Coordinates of C-alpha atoms in Angstrom, one line a residue:
M1483 CA 0.0 0.0 0.0
K1484 CA 1.3 3.4 -0.9
E1485 CA 1.7 6.2 1.6
I1486 CA -1.5 8.1 2.6
Y1487 CA -0.9 11.8 3.4
V1488 CA -2.8 13.4 6.3
I1489 CA -2.7 17.1 5.5
G1490 CA -4.1 20.4 6.6
H1491 CA -4.8 23.7 4.7
K1492 CA -2.3 25.9 2.9
N1493 CA -1.8 28.5 5.7
P1494 CA -1.5 26.0 8.6
D1495 CA -2.1 27.1 12.2
T1496 CA -1.4 25.0 15.2
D1497 CA -4.7 23.1 15.0
S1498 CA -4.1 22.2 11.4
I1499 CA -0.5 20.9 12.0
C1500 CA -1.3 19.0 15.3
S1501 CA -4.4 17.5 13.8
A1502 CA -2.4 16.1 10.9
I1503 CA 0.2 14.6 13.3
C1504 CA -2.3 13.1 15.7
Y1505 CA -4.8 11.7 13.1
A1506 CA -1.9 10.0 11.2
R1507 CA -0.8 8.4 14.4
L1508 CA -4.3 7.3 15.2
K1509 CA -4.8 5.7 11.8
N1510 CA -1.5 3.9 12.1
I1511 CA -2.4 2.5 15.5
V1512 CA -5.8 1.4 14.3
T1513 CA -4.5 -0.2 11.1
G1514 CA -1.2 -1.6 12.6
T1515 CA 0.8 0.1 9.8
N1516 CA 3.0 3.0 9.1
D1517 CA 1.2 4.0 5.9
Y1518 CA -0.3 7.3 7.2
V1519 CA 2.1 10.2 7.0
P1520 CA 1.4 13.7 8.3
K1521 CA 2.2 16.5 5.9
R1522 CA 1.9 20.3 5.8
A1523 CA 0.9 22.4 2.8
G1524 CA 2.5 25.6 4.0
H1525 CA 5.1 27.1 6.4
M1526 CA 4.5 26.9 10.2
N1527 CA 4.1 30.0 12.3
E1528 CA 6.1 30.7 15.4
E1529 CA 3.3 29.5 17.7
T1530 CA 3.2 26.1 16.1
Q1531 CA 7.0 25.8 16.1
F1532 CA 7.0 26.6 19.8
V1533 CA 4.3 23.9 20.5
L1534 CA 6.1 21.2 18.6
S1535 CA 9.4 22.1 20.2
R1536 CA 7.9 22.2 23.7
C1537 CA 6.3 18.7 23.1
D1538 CA 9.4 17.4 21.3
V1539 CA 7.4 16.4 18.3
K1540 CA 8.8 16.3 14.7
A1541 CA 7.2 18.7 12.3
P1542 CA 5.4 17.2 9.3
G1543 CA 7.2 17.3 6.0
Y1544 CA 6.3 20.1 3.6
I1545 CA 4.5 19.1 0.3
K1546 CA 3.7 21.7 -2.3
D1547 CA 1.8 19.7 -4.8
V1548 CA 0.0 16.4 -4.6
R1549 CA -0.5 15.7 -8.3
P1550 CA 0.6 12.2 -9.5
Q1551 CA 4.3 12.0 -10.0
V1552 CA 6.5 9.5 -11.8
R1553 CA 7.2 7.7 -8.5
D1554 CA 3.4 7.0 -8.3
I1555 CA 3.5 5.1 -11.6
D1556 CA 4.2 1.4 -11.8
I1557 CA 7.9 1.7 -12.8
R1558 CA 9.3 -1.4 -14.4
K1559 CA 12.5 -2.5 -12.7
I1560 CA 14.5 -3.7 -15.8
E1561 CA 18.0 -4.9 -15.1
G1562 CA 20.9 -2.8 -16.2
I1563 CA 23.8 -4.3 -18.2
D1564 CA 27.4 -3.3 -18.8
E1565 CA 28.4 -1.7 -22.1
D1566 CA 30.8 -4.7 -22.7
Y1567 CA 27.8 -7.1 -22.8
S1568 CA 27.6 -8.9 -26.1
V1569 CA 24.7 -8.3 -28.5
R1570 CA 23.9 -12.0 -28.3
N1571 CA 23.5 -11.9 -24.5
A1572 CA 21.5 -8.7 -24.7
W1573 CA 19.1 -10.4 -27.0
K1574 CA 18.8 -13.4 -24.8
L1575 CA 18.1 -11.2 -21.8
M1576 CA 15.4 -9.2 -23.7
K1577 CA 13.6 -12.5 -24.5
E1578 CA 13.9 -13.7 -20.9
L1579 CA 12.5 -10.4 -19.5
D1580 CA 10.1 -9.9 -22.4
V1581 CA 11.3 -6.3 -23.0
V1582 CA 12.5 -4.4 -26.0
T1583 CA 14.9 -2.0 -24.2
L1584 CA 17.8 -2.5 -21.9
P1585 CA 19.6 0.2 -19.9
I1586 CA 23.3 0.3 -19.9
L1587 CA 24.7 1.3 -16.5
E1588 CA 28.0 2.4 -15.0
D1589 CA 28.0 2.5 -11.2
N1590 CA 24.1 2.5 -11.3
H1591 CA 24.1 5.6 -13.4
L1592 CA 22.6 5.5 -16.9
K1593 CA 25.1 5.5 -19.7
G1594 CA 22.9 4.6 -22.6
L1595 CA 20.1 2.4 -23.9
V1596 CA 20.1 -0.6 -26.3
T1597 CA 16.9 -1.6 -28.1
I1598 CA 15.6 -4.5 -30.1
G1599 CA 16.2 -2.3 -33.1
D1600 CA 19.9 -2.0 -32.3
V1601 CA 20.1 -5.8 -32.1
A1602 CA 18.5 -6.1 -35.5
K1603 CA 20.9 -3.5 -36.8
S1604 CA 23.9 -5.5 -35.7
Y1605 CA 22.6 -8.5 -37.7
F1606 CA 21.3 -6.9 -40.9
E1607 CA 23.5 -3.9 -41.5
M1608 CA 26.5 -4.3 -43.8
Y1609 CA 29.7 -3.6 -41.9
D1610 CA 33.3 -3.5 -42.9
S1611 CA 35.5 -6.5 -42.1
D1612 CA 37.2 -4.5 -39.3
I1613 CA 33.9 -4.0 -37.3
L1614 CA 35.1 -6.3 -34.5
S1615 CA 38.2 -4.3 -33.8
V1616 CA 36.5 -0.9 -34.3
A1617 CA 34.0 -1.9 -31.6
H1618 CA 36.8 -3.2 -29.3
T1619 CA 35.2 -6.6 -29.0
S1620 CA 36.5 -8.7 -26.1
L1621 CA 37.8 -12.2 -26.5
K1622 CA 35.4 -13.3 -23.9
N1623 CA 32.5 -12.2 -26.0
I1624 CA 33.8 -14.1 -29.0
V1625 CA 34.3 -17.3 -27.0
D1626 CA 30.9 -17.0 -25.4
T1627 CA 29.1 -16.3 -28.6
L1628 CA 30.7 -19.2 -30.4
N1629 CA 30.4 -21.5 -27.4
A1630 CA 34.1 -22.0 -27.9
E1631 CA 37.3 -22.6 -25.9
I1632 CA 40.6 -20.9 -25.9
I1633 CA 43.5 -23.2 -26.9
T1634 CA 46.2 -20.6 -26.3
G1635 CA 46.3 -16.9 -25.6
D1636 CA 45.1 -14.3 -23.0
P1637 CA 41.4 -14.6 -22.3
D1638 CA 41.2 -11.0 -21.1
K1639 CA 42.5 -9.6 -24.3
C1640 CA 40.4 -7.2 -26.5
F1641 CA 40.4 -7.5 -30.2
D1642 CA 41.2 -3.9 -31.2
K1643 CA 43.3 -4.3 -34.3
G1644 CA 42.9 -5.9 -37.6
K1645 CA 40.1 -7.2 -39.7
M1646 CA 38.1 -10.5 -39.9
L1647 CA 38.4 -12.9 -42.8
I1648 CA 37.7 -16.5 -43.8
A1649 CA 40.8 -18.4 -45.0
A1650 CA 39.1 -20.2 -47.9
A1651 CA 42.0 -19.6 -50.3
N1652 CA 45.3 -21.5 -50.7
P1653 CA 48.3 -20.4 -48.6
D1654 CA 49.9 -18.6 -51.5
M1655 CA 46.9 -16.2 -51.8
M1656 CA 46.5 -15.9 -48.1
E1657 CA 49.9 -14.3 -47.8
N1658 CA 48.5 -11.3 -49.6
M1659 CA 45.3 -11.2 -47.7
I1660 CA 46.3 -11.4 -44.0
D1661 CA 47.7 -8.4 -42.2
E1662 CA 49.2 -8.2 -38.7
G1663 CA 46.5 -8.6 -36.0
D1664 CA 43.8 -10.0 -38.2
L1665 CA 41.2 -12.5 -37.0
V1666 CA 41.2 -15.5 -39.3
I1667 CA 38.4 -18.1 -39.5
L1668 CA 39.6 -21.4 -40.9
G1669 CA 39.3 -25.2 -40.8
N1670 CA 41.6 -28.2 -40.5
R1671 CA 44.2 -27.3 -43.2
Y1672 CA 47.5 -27.3 -41.4
E1673 CA 49.2 -25.2 -44.1
S1674 CA 46.6 -22.5 -43.8
Q1675 CA 46.9 -22.4 -40.0
L1676 CA 50.7 -22.2 -40.2
C1677 CA 50.5 -19.4 -42.9
A1678 CA 48.1 -17.3 -40.8
I1679 CA 50.4 -17.5 -37.8
E1680 CA 53.5 -16.6 -39.9
M1681 CA 51.7 -13.6 -41.3
E1682 CA 51.3 -12.4 -37.7
A1683 CA 47.5 -12.9 -37.5
G1684 CA 46.2 -11.9 -34.0
C1685 CA 43.7 -14.7 -33.6
L1686 CA 42.7 -18.0 -35.3
I1687 CA 39.3 -19.5 -35.0
I1688 CA 39.4 -23.2 -35.8
C1689 CA 36.0 -24.5 -36.8
E1690 CA 34.2 -27.9 -36.6
G1691 CA 36.0 -28.9 -33.4
V1692 CA 39.2 -29.8 -35.3
K1693 CA 42.0 -30.8 -33.0
V1694 CA 44.9 -28.3 -33.2
S1695 CA 48.3 -29.9 -33.5
N1696 CA 51.0 -29.3 -30.9
T1697 CA 53.2 -27.7 -33.5
I1698 CA 50.6 -25.1 -34.3
V1699 CA 50.0 -24.3 -30.6
K1700 CA 53.7 -23.9 -30.1
M1701 CA 54.0 -21.6 -33.1
A1702 CA 51.0 -19.6 -32.0
K1703 CA 52.6 -19.0 -28.6
Q1704 CA 55.8 -17.8 -30.1
H1705 CA 53.9 -15.3 -32.3
N1706 CA 51.5 -14.2 -29.6
C1707 CA 48.6 -15.5 -31.7
I1708 CA 45.4 -16.5 -29.9
I1709 CA 43.8 -19.8 -31.0
I1710 CA 40.1 -20.5 -30.4
S1711 CA 38.3 -23.8 -31.1
T1712 CA 34.6 -24.1 -31.8
A1713 CA 32.3 -26.9 -32.9
Y1714 CA 30.5 -24.6 -35.3
D1715 CA 31.2 -24.7 -39.0
T1716 CA 32.7 -21.8 -41.0
Y1717 CA 29.4 -20.4 -42.2
T1718 CA 27.9 -20.4 -38.7
V1719 CA 30.9 -18.7 -37.1
A1720 CA 30.9 -15.9 -39.7
R1721 CA 27.2 -15.4 -39.2
L1722 CA 27.5 -15.2 -35.4
M1723 CA 30.6 -13.0 -35.1
N1724 CA 28.7 -9.7 -35.2
Q1725 CA 26.7 -10.9 -32.2
A1726 CA 29.9 -10.8 -30.1
I1727 CA 30.1 -7.0 -30.6
P1728 CA 29.6 -5.1 -27.3
V1729 CA 26.3 -3.3 -26.9
G1730 CA 28.1 -0.1 -26.1
F1731 CA 28.9 0.2 -29.8
F1732 CA 25.3 0.3 -30.8
M1733 CA 23.7 2.0 -27.7
T1734 CA 22.0 5.4 -27.7
P1735 CA 24.2 7.5 -25.4
R1736 CA 22.8 9.3 -22.3
D1737 CA 22.9 12.8 -23.8
R1738 CA 20.5 11.7 -26.6
I1739 CA 18.0 9.9 -24.3
V1740 CA 14.8 11.4 -22.9
C1741 CA 14.9 10.6 -19.2
F1742 CA 12.6 11.6 -16.4
K1743 CA 13.0 11.9 -12.6
T1744 CA 10.9 10.2 -10.0
T1745 CA 9.8 13.7 -8.8
D1746 CA 8.5 14.8 -12.2
Y1747 CA 4.7 15.3 -12.4
V1748 CA 2.8 12.9 -14.8
E1749 CA 1.0 15.9 -16.2
D1750 CA 4.2 17.5 -17.2
I1751 CA 5.7 14.5 -19.0
Q1752 CA 2.7 13.3 -20.9
E1753 CA 3.1 15.7 -23.8
I1754 CA 6.9 14.9 -24.1
M1755 CA 6.2 11.2 -24.2
T1756 CA 3.5 11.5 -26.9
K1757 CA 5.8 13.4 -29.2
K1758 CA 8.7 10.9 -28.9
R1759 CA 8.6 7.5 -30.6
F1760 CA 10.5 5.7 -27.9
R1761 CA 8.9 2.7 -26.4
D1762 CA 10.5 3.0 -23.0
F1763 CA 11.7 6.0 -21.0
P1764 CA 14.3 5.6 -18.3
I1765 CA 13.7 6.9 -14.8
E1766 CA 16.3 8.3 -12.4
D1767 CA 16.0 9.4 -8.8
E1768 CA 17.0 12.8 -7.4
N1769 CA 20.7 11.6 -7.1
G1770 CA 20.9 10.5 -10.8
N1771 CA 20.7 6.8 -10.0
Y1772 CA 18.8 4.5 -12.4
V1773 CA 15.4 3.3 -11.1
G1774 CA 13.6 1.7 -14.0
T1775 CA 11.6 2.5 -17.1
I1776 CA 8.1 3.5 -18.0
S1777 CA 6.1 3.5 -21.2
R1778 CA 3.1 5.4 -22.5
R1779 CA 0.9 2.5 -21.2
N1780 CA 2.1 3.2 -17.7
L1781 CA 0.5 6.7 -17.8
L1782 CA -2.9 5.1 -18.3
R1783 CA -2.5 3.3 -15.0
S1784 CA -0.8 6.2 -13.2
G1785 CA -2.0 6.1 -9.5
R1786 CA -3.4 9.1 -7.7
K1787 CA -2.0 10.0 -4.3
K1788 CA -4.3 9.1 -1.4
V1789 CA -5.0 11.9 1.1
I1790 CA -7.0 12.6 4.2
L1791 CA -7.9 16.3 4.7
V1792 CA -8.0 17.8 8.3
D1793 CA -9.1 21.2 9.4
H1794 CA -10.5 22.2 6.0
N1795 CA -12.9 21.0 3.3
E1796 CA -12.6 23.7 0.6
K1797 CA -10.6 23.4 -2.6
N1798 CA -9.2 26.9 -2.4
Q1799 CA -7.6 26.1 1.0
A1800 CA -6.3 22.7 0.0
V1801 CA -2.8 21.8 -1.2
N1802 CA -2.1 22.3 -4.9
G1803 CA -3.3 19.4 -7.1
I1804 CA -6.0 18.2 -4.7
E1805 CA -8.4 17.6 -7.6
D1806 CA -6.0 14.9 -8.9
T1807 CA -5.9 12.9 -5.7
E1808 CA -8.1 10.3 -4.1
I1809 CA -9.6 11.8 -0.9
L1810 CA -10.3 9.1 1.6
E1811 CA -11.5 11.1 4.6
I1812 CA -12.2 14.6 5.8
I1813 CA -12.1 15.7 9.5
D1814 CA -13.1 19.3 10.0
H1815 CA -15.0 21.8 12.2
H1816 CA -15.6 24.6 9.6
R1817 CA -18.5 25.2 7.2
L1818 CA -19.1 22.8 4.4
G1819 CA -17.2 23.8 1.2
P1820 CA -17.6 22.9 -2.5
I1821 CA -14.9 20.3 -2.6
Q1822 CA -15.8 17.2 -4.6
T1823 CA -14.6 13.6 -4.2
I1824 CA -14.5 10.7 -6.7
T1825 CA -16.0 8.1 -4.4
P1826 CA -17.9 8.3 -1.1
V1827 CA -15.6 9.2 1.8
F1828 CA -15.7 9.2 5.6
F1829 CA -16.6 12.7 6.6
R1830 CA -16.7 13.9 10.2
N1831 CA -17.7 17.5 10.8
Q1832 CA -18.6 19.0 14.2
P1833 CA -19.3 22.6 15.3
L1834 CA -16.4 22.6 17.9
G1835 CA -13.6 25.0 18.6
C1836 CA -10.9 23.0 16.8
T1837 CA -10.3 19.9 14.7
G1838 CA -8.0 18.7 17.5
T1839 CA -11.0 18.2 19.8
I1840 CA -12.8 16.0 17.2
I1841 CA -9.7 13.8 16.8
Y1842 CA -9.4 13.7 20.6
K1843 CA -12.9 12.3 20.7
M1844 CA -11.9 9.7 18.1
Y1845 CA -9.0 8.6 20.2
Q1846 CA -11.4 8.2 23.2

């Protein structure tokens, strides 16, 4: 259950402030919860400050507006991922969570967003053969994507130099194709493996689970060449390689993202959301920490704040935004005003000197 605010009028006197404090306490005692919270809609006068200080009672928190805020919406708590996460793993996570957007975080701060469209782009767009090195693809991503194992080489290395190619030609032609640092996809041809190593290739991907000879492993170590073995065939490896690229390469950076705060009012963000074609909008708290995401559908289910009014029942005296709340109760000793409620409410009004007396009777 969300917090229920017990609140007096805009220019609170001692009766208004003390009634909010005491009635919130009574409701919490009766219900056995801590859901009822006293609030004030204005600044306290000296008399009220003296009374609270004398009784050693904490003053209610100030609230200026009770319109629905982003924090009142059902925010979807989508997990954040690191920018080095592979496109393949991002896609798997999207399917698992049934989402189309994933936030990319750094120390719980939003760094960017990757969407289902970015995943599709990585697969269908035509990229140059050096895309893996341009994107600084980690060796771990490649091994994970190909369900492979490292025969020799540093598993923490990043592929940041060279191009990717398939060694389908004979060794004589390969000498003119391979440059230092290249990633070469090949099969069981010993001569092709040896040629690639001698041409200072940075990484060899041996397909179809072919056993790598001890001589090739020894040569690879001497030339600082990484060897990866996978059970996939050459076609499958070439098709999957782009899925090893880190999502950080495709993400939309933070400065190009429409992001909202938990304290933003729903009314203020509605127009912004309808003008943008994004499916999900990230939410941050007041300290810039990532909280979750919302979509336009969430606005349709945005919750109203629940309030109890004490010491007043007129709209012009009530806190700003009262018409957008769900009023549960009214406890007052003034004349009846024109305030309207969505549903029937508990209304107690008595011609007594102060609302505090009514609440005292309720305690009794």
